[in-house]
Short mmCIF file of C-alpha atoms in Angstrom, two decimals:
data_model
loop_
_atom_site.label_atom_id
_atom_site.label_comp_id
_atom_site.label_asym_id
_atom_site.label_seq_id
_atom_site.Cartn_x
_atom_site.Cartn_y
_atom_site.Cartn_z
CA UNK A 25 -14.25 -5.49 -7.35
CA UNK A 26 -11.12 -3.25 -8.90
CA UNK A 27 -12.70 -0.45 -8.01
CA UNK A 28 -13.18 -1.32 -4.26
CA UNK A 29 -9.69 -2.38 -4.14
CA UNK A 30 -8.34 0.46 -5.67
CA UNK A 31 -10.58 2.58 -3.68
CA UNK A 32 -9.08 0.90 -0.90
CA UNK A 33 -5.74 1.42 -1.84
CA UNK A 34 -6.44 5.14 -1.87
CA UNK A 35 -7.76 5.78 1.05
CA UNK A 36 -4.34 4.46 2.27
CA UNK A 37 -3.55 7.83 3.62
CA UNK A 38 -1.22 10.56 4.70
CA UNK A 39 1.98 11.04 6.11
CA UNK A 40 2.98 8.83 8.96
CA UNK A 41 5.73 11.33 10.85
CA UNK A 42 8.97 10.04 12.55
CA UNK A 43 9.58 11.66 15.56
CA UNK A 44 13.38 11.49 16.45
CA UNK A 45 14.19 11.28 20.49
CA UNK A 46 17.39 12.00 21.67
CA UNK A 47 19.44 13.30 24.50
CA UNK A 48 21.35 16.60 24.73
CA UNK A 49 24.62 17.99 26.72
CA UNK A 50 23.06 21.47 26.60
CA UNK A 51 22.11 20.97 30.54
CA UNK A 52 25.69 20.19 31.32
CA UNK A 53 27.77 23.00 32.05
CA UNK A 54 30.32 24.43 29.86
CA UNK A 55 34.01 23.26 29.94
CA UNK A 56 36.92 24.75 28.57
CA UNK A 57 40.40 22.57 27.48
CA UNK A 58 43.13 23.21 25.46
CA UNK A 59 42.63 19.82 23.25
CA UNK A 60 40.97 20.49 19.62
CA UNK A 61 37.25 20.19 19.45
CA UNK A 62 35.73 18.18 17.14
CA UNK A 63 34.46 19.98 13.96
CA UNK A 64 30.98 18.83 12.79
CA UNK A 65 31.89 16.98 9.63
CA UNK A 66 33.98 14.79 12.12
CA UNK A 67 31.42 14.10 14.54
CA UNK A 68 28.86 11.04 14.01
CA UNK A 69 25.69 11.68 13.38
CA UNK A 70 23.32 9.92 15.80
CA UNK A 71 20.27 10.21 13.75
CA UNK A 72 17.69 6.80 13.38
CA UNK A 73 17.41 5.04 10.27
CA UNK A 74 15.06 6.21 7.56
CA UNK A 75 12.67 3.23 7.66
CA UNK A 76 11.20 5.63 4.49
CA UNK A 77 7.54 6.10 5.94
CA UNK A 78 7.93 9.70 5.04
CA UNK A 79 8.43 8.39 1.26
CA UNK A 80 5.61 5.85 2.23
CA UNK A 81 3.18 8.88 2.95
CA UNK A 82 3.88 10.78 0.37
CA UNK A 83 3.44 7.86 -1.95
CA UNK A 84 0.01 7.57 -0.28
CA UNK A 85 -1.25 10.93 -0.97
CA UNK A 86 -0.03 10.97 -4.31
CA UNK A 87 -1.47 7.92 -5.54
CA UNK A 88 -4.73 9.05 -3.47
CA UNK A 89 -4.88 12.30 -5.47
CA UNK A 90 -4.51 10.45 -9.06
CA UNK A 91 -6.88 8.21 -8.16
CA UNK A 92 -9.95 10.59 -7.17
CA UNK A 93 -8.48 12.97 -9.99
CA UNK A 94 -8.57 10.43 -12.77
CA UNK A 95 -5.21 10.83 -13.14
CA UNK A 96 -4.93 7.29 -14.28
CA UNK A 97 -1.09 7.26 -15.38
CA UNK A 98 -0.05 8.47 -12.00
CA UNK A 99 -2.18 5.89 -10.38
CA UNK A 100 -1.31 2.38 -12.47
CA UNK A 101 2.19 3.34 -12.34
CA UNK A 102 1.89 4.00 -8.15
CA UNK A 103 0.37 0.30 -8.35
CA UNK A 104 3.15 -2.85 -7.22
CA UNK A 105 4.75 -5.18 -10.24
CA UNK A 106 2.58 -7.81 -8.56
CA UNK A 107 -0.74 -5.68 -8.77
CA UNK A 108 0.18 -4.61 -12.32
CA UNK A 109 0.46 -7.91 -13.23
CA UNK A 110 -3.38 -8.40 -12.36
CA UNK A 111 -4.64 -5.61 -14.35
CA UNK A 112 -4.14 -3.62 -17.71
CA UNK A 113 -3.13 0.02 -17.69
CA UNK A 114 -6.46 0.40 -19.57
CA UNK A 115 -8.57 -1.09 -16.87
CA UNK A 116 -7.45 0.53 -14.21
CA UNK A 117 -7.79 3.88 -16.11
CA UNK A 118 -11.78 2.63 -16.28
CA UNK A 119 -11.34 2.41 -12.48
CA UNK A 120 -9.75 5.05 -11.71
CA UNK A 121 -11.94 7.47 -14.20
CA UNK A 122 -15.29 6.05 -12.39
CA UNK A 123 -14.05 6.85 -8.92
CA UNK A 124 -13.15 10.50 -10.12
CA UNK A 125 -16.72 10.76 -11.75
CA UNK A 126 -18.53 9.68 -8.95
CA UNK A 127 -16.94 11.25 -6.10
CA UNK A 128 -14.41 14.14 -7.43
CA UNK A 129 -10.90 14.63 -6.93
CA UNK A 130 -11.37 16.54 -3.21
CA UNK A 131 -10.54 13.88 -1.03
CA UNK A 132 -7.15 13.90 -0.11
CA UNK A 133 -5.85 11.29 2.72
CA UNK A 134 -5.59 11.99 6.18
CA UNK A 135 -3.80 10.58 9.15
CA UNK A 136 -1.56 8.22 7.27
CA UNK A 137 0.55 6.19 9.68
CA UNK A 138 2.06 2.82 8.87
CA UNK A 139 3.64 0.00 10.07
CA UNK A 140 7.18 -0.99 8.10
CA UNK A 141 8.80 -4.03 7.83
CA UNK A 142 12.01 -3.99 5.44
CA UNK A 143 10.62 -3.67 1.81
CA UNK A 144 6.44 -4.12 3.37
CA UNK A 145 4.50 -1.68 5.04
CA UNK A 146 0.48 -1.84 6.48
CA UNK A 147 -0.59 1.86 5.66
CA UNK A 148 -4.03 3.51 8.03
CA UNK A 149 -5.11 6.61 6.84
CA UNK A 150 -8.23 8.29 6.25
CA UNK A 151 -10.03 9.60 3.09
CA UNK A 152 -11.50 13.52 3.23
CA UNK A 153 -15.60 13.35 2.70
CA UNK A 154 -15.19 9.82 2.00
CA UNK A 155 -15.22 7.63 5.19
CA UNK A 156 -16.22 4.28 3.43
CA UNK A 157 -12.64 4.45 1.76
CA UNK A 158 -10.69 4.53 5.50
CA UNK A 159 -7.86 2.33 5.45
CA UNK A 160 -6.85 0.12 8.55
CA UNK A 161 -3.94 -1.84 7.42
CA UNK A 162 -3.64 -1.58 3.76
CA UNK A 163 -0.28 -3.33 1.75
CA UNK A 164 2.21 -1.18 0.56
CA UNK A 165 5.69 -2.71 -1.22
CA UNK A 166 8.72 -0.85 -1.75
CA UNK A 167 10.54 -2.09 -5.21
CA UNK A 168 13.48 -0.23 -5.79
CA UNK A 169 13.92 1.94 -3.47
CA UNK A 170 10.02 3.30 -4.13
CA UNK A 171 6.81 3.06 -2.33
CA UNK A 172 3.96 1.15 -4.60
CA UNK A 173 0.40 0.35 -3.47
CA UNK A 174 0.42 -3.87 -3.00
CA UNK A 175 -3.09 -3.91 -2.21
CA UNK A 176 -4.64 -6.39 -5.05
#
């Protein structure tokens, strides 16, 4: 059961991208005036929050790696306080070691996009070669500012 969960968890995926929409004054035409211009470090940035799903994808590819790599250190410590709490570092590196034995370390996620909510995210990504490892959904939980895998 650990290892379909953490197998789960893997498959997570990829790198959700934030696309940024915004509007420009390069269509208006050009204006001249003899009152001082704004320099840039005066004018506000109008740039959208960082909700963090780039951190969030890259979390899921990492711990996706380490887990088909056996990189079992990498892995347990990618895993939430709350998931930790449910298994030792030394199980999960039984896991974690069987999943890179039986299927290699070649099957990076794909497609990662998620869905983020304050501190919880639902994470869909794909898994290279490995298609019965998909994710649709899967819980990820930031704690302290970084991205853990909360799917136990």
């Amino acid at each position: 059961m650990h290892t379909r969960t953490t197998a789960a968890v893997l498959a997570a995926g990829l790198l959700a991208t934030l696309t940024a929409c915004g509007s420009s004054d390069d269509d208006k035409p050009a204006t001249t005036s003899s009152a001082p211009t704004a320099t840039a470090a005066e004018t506000p940035a109008t740039t959208p929050a960082d909700d963090g799903t780039d951190a969030l994808a890259a979390a899921v590819t990492a711990y996706t790696a380490a887990y088909f790599q056996g990189d079992a250190d990498t892995a347990y410590s990618a895993l939430s306080a709350r998931c930790a709490g449910k298994i030792t570092a030394a199980q999960y590196e039984g896991v974690v070691k069987q999943a890179a034995t039986e299927y290699g370390p070649d099957h990076p996620a794909t497609g990662i996009t998620a869905e983020v909510s304050g501190d919880l995210a639902r994470v869909t990504y794909k898994v290279t070669g490995l298609p019965k490892f998909d994710q649709n959904g899967q819980p990820w939980a930031r704690e302290s500012g970084t991205w853990h895998y909360d799917a136990c």
